[in-house]
Amino acid sequence: MISIRRIDQATPAEREGLVGLLIDTVDSGASVGFLAPLAPQAAAEYWRDTLASLGPGKVLWVAEQEGRIVGSVQLAPSLRENSPHRAELQKLFVHSSARGQGLGSRLLDEVERFARSRGITLLVLDTLAGSKAEAVYLHLQWQRVGEVPGWAKDNDGVLRPTVYFFKTLSP
Ligand SMILES: CC(C)(COP(=O)(O)OP(=O)(O)OC[C@H]1O[C@@H](n2cnc3c(N)ncnc32)[C@H](O)[C@@H]1OP(=O)(O)O)[C@@H](O)C(=O)NCCC(=O)NCCS
């Protein structure tokens, strides 16, 4: 059974699990800010900084299966005076061994439930154009805004486009 929970700090074992999840995600070809092969130290530094930033402007969920972290997702609510209704969905990761079983949808449901409970009615994100993630967001009724060409390098050094999405939530 897979359980999902929001965390505001992590045990050493959870940090290790998050590091493994990020390495698996990058090394399986996802465009999430890093190039493969991802060094454990770089992954550990990323999670150290991310965990240190958790608070009103950054929320983290993890999915666990038999004590092992198999997914995570982040939400960055806007802290601006004019946009407390808006948040950015970031870094949705499902371990390659756990994909295709509905975990991505469950993580996104958790984020939406939380967002609604905080009065957030507009979610935005961007992801690699042409990726499975793009197909997933379209399937889950996110609205496709358009592409920005030449956004980020892939593992072969080729610049690839990103695609922006938004989703409005009823309060
Ligand atoms: C994108 C990712 C998170 C999806 O996770 P997942 O657990 O495999 O996704 P799910 O199995 O929950 O599928 C999500 C939904 O999309 C649907 N779906 C899956 N693949 C699809 C496809 N190619 N086309 C259309 N719909 C698709 C599923 O049926 C499911 O919908 P449902 O809940 O109505 O049945 C996962 O592939 C991943 O971690 N990729 C690498 C990291 C990444 O690219 N993250 C996005 C960065 S923003």
Tab-separated table of C-alpha atoms and ligand atoms in Angstrom:
chain	number	residue	atom	x	y	z
A	1	MET	CA	0.000	0.000	0.000
A	2	ILE	CA	1.218	3.494	-0.816
A	3	SER	CA	0.571	6.317	1.645
A	4	ILE	CA	1.012	10.018	0.975
A	5	ARG	CA	1.800	12.591	3.632
A	6	ARG	CA	2.917	16.170	3.847
A	7	ILE	CA	6.227	16.666	5.658
A	8	ASP	CA	7.945	19.779	7.014
A	9	GLN	CA	11.173	18.060	7.976
A	10	ALA	CA	12.848	14.780	7.120
A	11	THR	CA	14.602	12.033	9.043
A	12	PRO	CA	17.999	10.852	7.746
A	13	ALA	CA	16.242	7.817	6.224
A	14	GLU	CA	13.699	10.042	4.487
A	15	ARG	CA	16.503	12.250	3.141
A	16	GLU	CA	18.195	9.177	1.767
A	17	GLY	CA	14.935	8.091	0.150
A	18	LEU	CA	14.434	11.503	-1.421
A	19	VAL	CA	17.999	11.468	-2.781
A	20	GLY	CA	17.360	8.045	-4.354
A	21	LEU	CA	14.059	9.242	-5.835
A	22	LEU	CA	15.676	12.301	-7.434
A	23	ILE	CA	18.568	10.275	-8.872
A	24	ASP	CA	16.120	7.720	-10.303
A	25	THR	CA	13.962	10.495	-11.794
A	26	VAL	CA	16.902	12.280	-13.446
A	27	ASP	CA	18.636	9.112	-14.581
A	28	SER	CA	15.394	7.829	-16.133
A	29	GLY	CA	15.420	10.858	-18.449
A	30	ALA	CA	13.168	13.471	-16.823
A	31	SER	CA	13.949	17.157	-17.304
A	32	VAL	CA	13.733	18.457	-13.742
A	33	GLY	CA	16.692	20.829	-13.554
A	34	PHE	CA	19.580	18.329	-13.582
A	35	LEU	CA	21.526	16.303	-16.132
A	36	ALA	CA	22.130	12.542	-15.874
A	37	PRO	CA	23.974	10.902	-14.293
A	38	LEU	CA	23.105	12.822	-11.139
A	39	ALA	CA	25.762	12.610	-8.414
A	40	PRO	CA	24.454	11.634	-4.954
A	41	GLN	CA	26.089	14.725	-3.471
A	42	ALA	CA	24.266	17.061	-5.875
A	43	ALA	CA	20.974	15.321	-5.088
A	44	ALA	CA	21.658	15.576	-1.345
A	45	GLU	CA	22.440	19.294	-1.664
A	46	TYR	CA	19.217	19.857	-3.597
A	47	TRP	CA	17.145	18.196	-0.849
A	48	ARG	CA	19.058	19.947	1.924
A	49	ASP	CA	18.181	23.317	0.371
A	50	THR	CA	14.601	22.306	-0.418
A	51	LEU	CA	13.930	20.936	3.059
A	52	ALA	CA	15.416	24.107	4.583
A	53	SER	CA	13.014	26.208	2.506
A	54	LEU	CA	9.820	24.418	3.632
A	55	GLY	CA	7.261	26.802	5.089
A	56	PRO	CA	4.530	29.109	3.805
A	57	GLY	CA	6.207	29.436	0.398
A	58	LYS	CA	7.078	25.763	-0.143
A	59	VAL	CA	5.113	22.621	0.750
A	60	LEU	CA	6.321	19.033	0.229
A	61	TRP	CA	4.475	15.704	0.065
A	62	VAL	CA	6.086	12.265	-0.026
A	63	ALA	CA	4.597	8.925	-1.054
A	64	GLU	CA	5.829	5.860	0.821
A	65	GLN	CA	5.539	2.163	0.085
A	66	GLU	CA	6.718	-0.231	2.784
A	67	GLY	CA	8.928	2.478	4.289
A	68	ARG	CA	10.473	3.449	0.962
A	69	ILE	CA	9.895	6.843	-0.672
A	70	VAL	CA	8.465	6.281	-4.160
A	71	GLY	CA	7.113	9.728	-4.970
A	72	SER	CA	7.070	13.387	-4.061
A	73	VAL	CA	5.598	16.691	-5.156
A	74	GLN	CA	6.014	20.312	-4.140
A	75	LEU	CA	3.747	23.342	-4.129
A	76	ALA	CA	5.054	26.906	-3.941
A	77	PRO	CA	2.205	29.203	-2.843
A	78	SER	CA	2.655	32.817	-3.864
A	79	LEU	CA	3.611	35.021	-0.916
A	80	ARG	CA	2.849	38.203	-2.865
A	81	GLU	CA	0.227	40.563	-1.524
A	82	ASN	CA	-1.659	40.565	-4.816
A	83	SER	CA	-1.753	36.804	-5.420
A	84	PRO	CA	-2.383	34.669	-2.338
A	85	HIS	CA	-4.790	32.692	-4.568
A	86	ARG	CA	-1.964	31.362	-6.770
A	87	ALA	CA	0.636	28.606	-6.384
A	88	GLU	CA	3.170	26.836	-8.578
A	89	LEU	CA	3.238	23.064	-8.750
A	90	GLN	CA	6.847	21.851	-8.824
A	91	LYS	CA	8.873	18.665	-9.084
A	92	LEU	CA	6.288	15.915	-9.324
A	93	PHE	CA	8.375	12.738	-9.077
A	94	VAL	CA	7.198	9.127	-9.192
A	95	HIS	CA	9.910	6.466	-8.932
A	96	SER	CA	10.329	4.614	-12.238
A	97	SER	CA	9.368	1.364	-10.475
A	98	ALA	CA	6.035	2.845	-9.318
A	99	ARG	CA	4.848	4.649	-12.466
A	100	GLY	CA	1.681	3.890	-14.373
A	101	GLN	CA	-0.293	2.852	-11.286
A	102	GLY	CA	-2.055	6.095	-10.471
A	103	LEU	CA	0.435	7.528	-7.976
A	104	GLY	CA	0.999	10.701	-10.009
A	105	SER	CA	-2.760	11.337	-9.963
A	106	ARG	CA	-2.944	10.701	-6.220
A	107	LEU	CA	-0.098	13.135	-5.507
A	108	LEU	CA	-1.798	15.788	-7.640
A	109	ASP	CA	-5.118	15.157	-5.829
A	110	GLU	CA	-3.387	15.792	-2.497
A	111	VAL	CA	-1.947	19.050	-3.784
A	112	GLU	CA	-5.326	20.186	-5.082
A	113	ARG	CA	-7.061	19.291	-1.824
A	114	PHE	CA	-4.484	21.263	0.150
A	115	ALA	CA	-4.661	24.211	-2.266
A	116	ARG	CA	-8.449	24.413	-1.987
A	117	SER	CA	-8.237	24.265	1.806
A	118	ARG	CA	-5.908	27.288	1.713
A	119	GLY	CA	-8.070	29.305	-0.657
A	120	ILE	CA	-5.718	28.752	-3.585
A	121	THR	CA	-7.723	28.755	-6.823
A	122	LEU	CA	-5.037	29.001	-9.507
A	123	LEU	CA	-2.225	26.495	-10.067
A	124	VAL	CA	0.539	26.895	-12.656
A	125	LEU	CA	3.403	24.662	-13.773
A	126	ASP	CA	5.803	24.041	-16.609
A	127	THR	CA	7.198	20.773	-17.881
A	128	LEU	CA	9.186	19.369	-20.791
A	129	ALA	CA	7.184	19.626	-24.025
A	130	GLY	CA	6.438	16.232	-25.523
A	131	SER	CA	7.054	14.348	-22.248
A	132	LYS	CA	4.791	11.834	-20.536
A	133	ALA	CA	4.219	14.515	-17.892
A	134	GLU	CA	2.699	16.795	-20.543
A	135	ALA	CA	0.263	14.028	-21.542
A	136	VAL	CA	-0.591	13.395	-17.883
A	137	TYR	CA	-1.387	17.066	-17.164
A	138	LEU	CA	-3.537	17.294	-20.301
A	139	HIS	CA	-5.365	14.129	-19.218
A	140	LEU	CA	-5.938	15.624	-15.757
A	141	GLN	CA	-7.649	18.733	-17.195
A	142	TRP	CA	-4.774	21.187	-16.900
A	143	GLN	CA	-5.036	23.959	-19.524
A	144	ARG	CA	-2.095	24.145	-21.918
A	145	VAL	CA	-0.911	27.735	-22.389
A	146	GLY	CA	1.959	27.242	-24.833
A	147	GLU	CA	5.603	26.433	-25.312
A	148	VAL	CA	8.811	28.346	-24.711
A	149	PRO	CA	11.488	27.094	-27.120
A	150	GLY	CA	15.064	26.402	-26.071
A	151	TRP	CA	14.231	26.231	-22.370
A	152	ALA	CA	16.657	23.626	-21.040
A	153	LYS	CA	19.282	21.154	-22.221
A	154	ASP	CA	18.558	17.464	-22.423
A	155	ASN	CA	21.177	14.850	-21.574
A	156	ASP	CA	22.609	15.126	-25.114
A	157	GLY	CA	23.085	18.871	-24.737
A	158	VAL	CA	20.174	19.718	-27.063
A	159	LEU	CA	17.951	22.641	-26.003
A	160	ARG	CA	14.329	21.508	-25.541
A	161	PRO	CA	11.091	23.498	-25.139
A	162	THR	CA	9.054	23.738	-21.965
A	163	VAL	CA	5.263	23.895	-21.907
A	164	TYR	CA	3.226	26.011	-19.484
A	165	PHE	CA	-0.052	24.853	-17.934
A	166	PHE	CA	-2.596	26.270	-15.503
A	167	LYS	CA	-5.546	24.822	-13.617
A	168	THR	CA	-8.283	26.742	-11.907
A	169	LEU	CA	-9.774	25.189	-8.788
A	170	SER	CA	-13.254	25.800	-7.525
A	171	PRO	CA	-13.023	27.003	-3.901
B	1	LIG	C1	4.849	12.260	-14.908
B	1	LIG	C2	4.792	11.257	-13.731
B	1	LIG	C3	4.834	12.025	-12.423
B	1	LIG	C4	3.470	10.485	-13.835
B	1	LIG	O1	3.390	9.599	-12.729
B	1	LIG	P1	2.599	8.212	-12.780
B	1	LIG	O2	2.422	7.722	-11.407
B	1	LIG	O3	3.221	7.302	-13.773
B	1	LIG	O4	1.211	8.710	-13.380
B	1	LIG	P2	-0.203	7.998	-13.198
B	1	LIG	O5	-0.084	6.540	-13.425
B	1	LIG	O6	-0.791	8.444	-11.903
B	1	LIG	O7	-0.993	8.672	-14.367
B	1	LIG	C5	-1.593	9.918	-14.147
B	1	LIG	C6	-2.846	10.030	-14.970
B	1	LIG	O8	-2.464	10.258	-16.325
B	1	LIG	C7	-2.953	9.197	-17.153
B	1	LIG	N1	-1.884	8.938	-18.104
B	1	LIG	C8	-0.722	8.306	-17.884
B	1	LIG	N2	0.030	8.302	-18.984
B	1	LIG	C9	-0.680	8.951	-19.929
B	1	LIG	C10	-0.453	9.264	-21.300
B	1	LIG	N3	0.701	8.933	-21.899
B	1	LIG	N4	-1.405	9.941	-21.961
B	1	LIG	C11	-2.561	10.300	-21.353
B	1	LIG	N5	-2.842	10.029	-20.058
B	1	LIG	C12	-1.907	9.357	-19.365
B	1	LIG	C13	-3.240	8.040	-16.230
B	1	LIG	O9	-4.264	7.202	-16.738
B	1	LIG	C14	-3.681	8.762	-14.968
B	1	LIG	O10	-5.006	9.214	-15.074
B	1	LIG	P3	-6.201	8.581	-14.169
B	1	LIG	O11	-5.827	8.869	-12.741
B	1	LIG	O12	-7.412	9.314	-14.649
B	1	LIG	O13	-6.202	7.110	-14.504
B	1	LIG	C15	5.961	10.246	-13.799
B	1	LIG	O14	6.018	9.692	-15.089
B	1	LIG	C16	7.307	10.853	-13.484
B	1	LIG	O15	7.737	10.924	-12.335
B	1	LIG	N6	8.022	11.296	-14.532
B	1	LIG	C17	9.366	11.865	-14.343
B	1	LIG	C18	9.344	13.190	-13.642
B	1	LIG	C19	8.580	14.252	-14.379
B	1	LIG	O16	8.681	14.400	-15.593
B	1	LIG	N7	7.775	15.022	-13.622
B	1	LIG	C20	7.033	16.115	-14.100
B	1	LIG	C21	7.825	17.354	-13.832
B	1	LIG	S1	6.733	18.733	-13.596
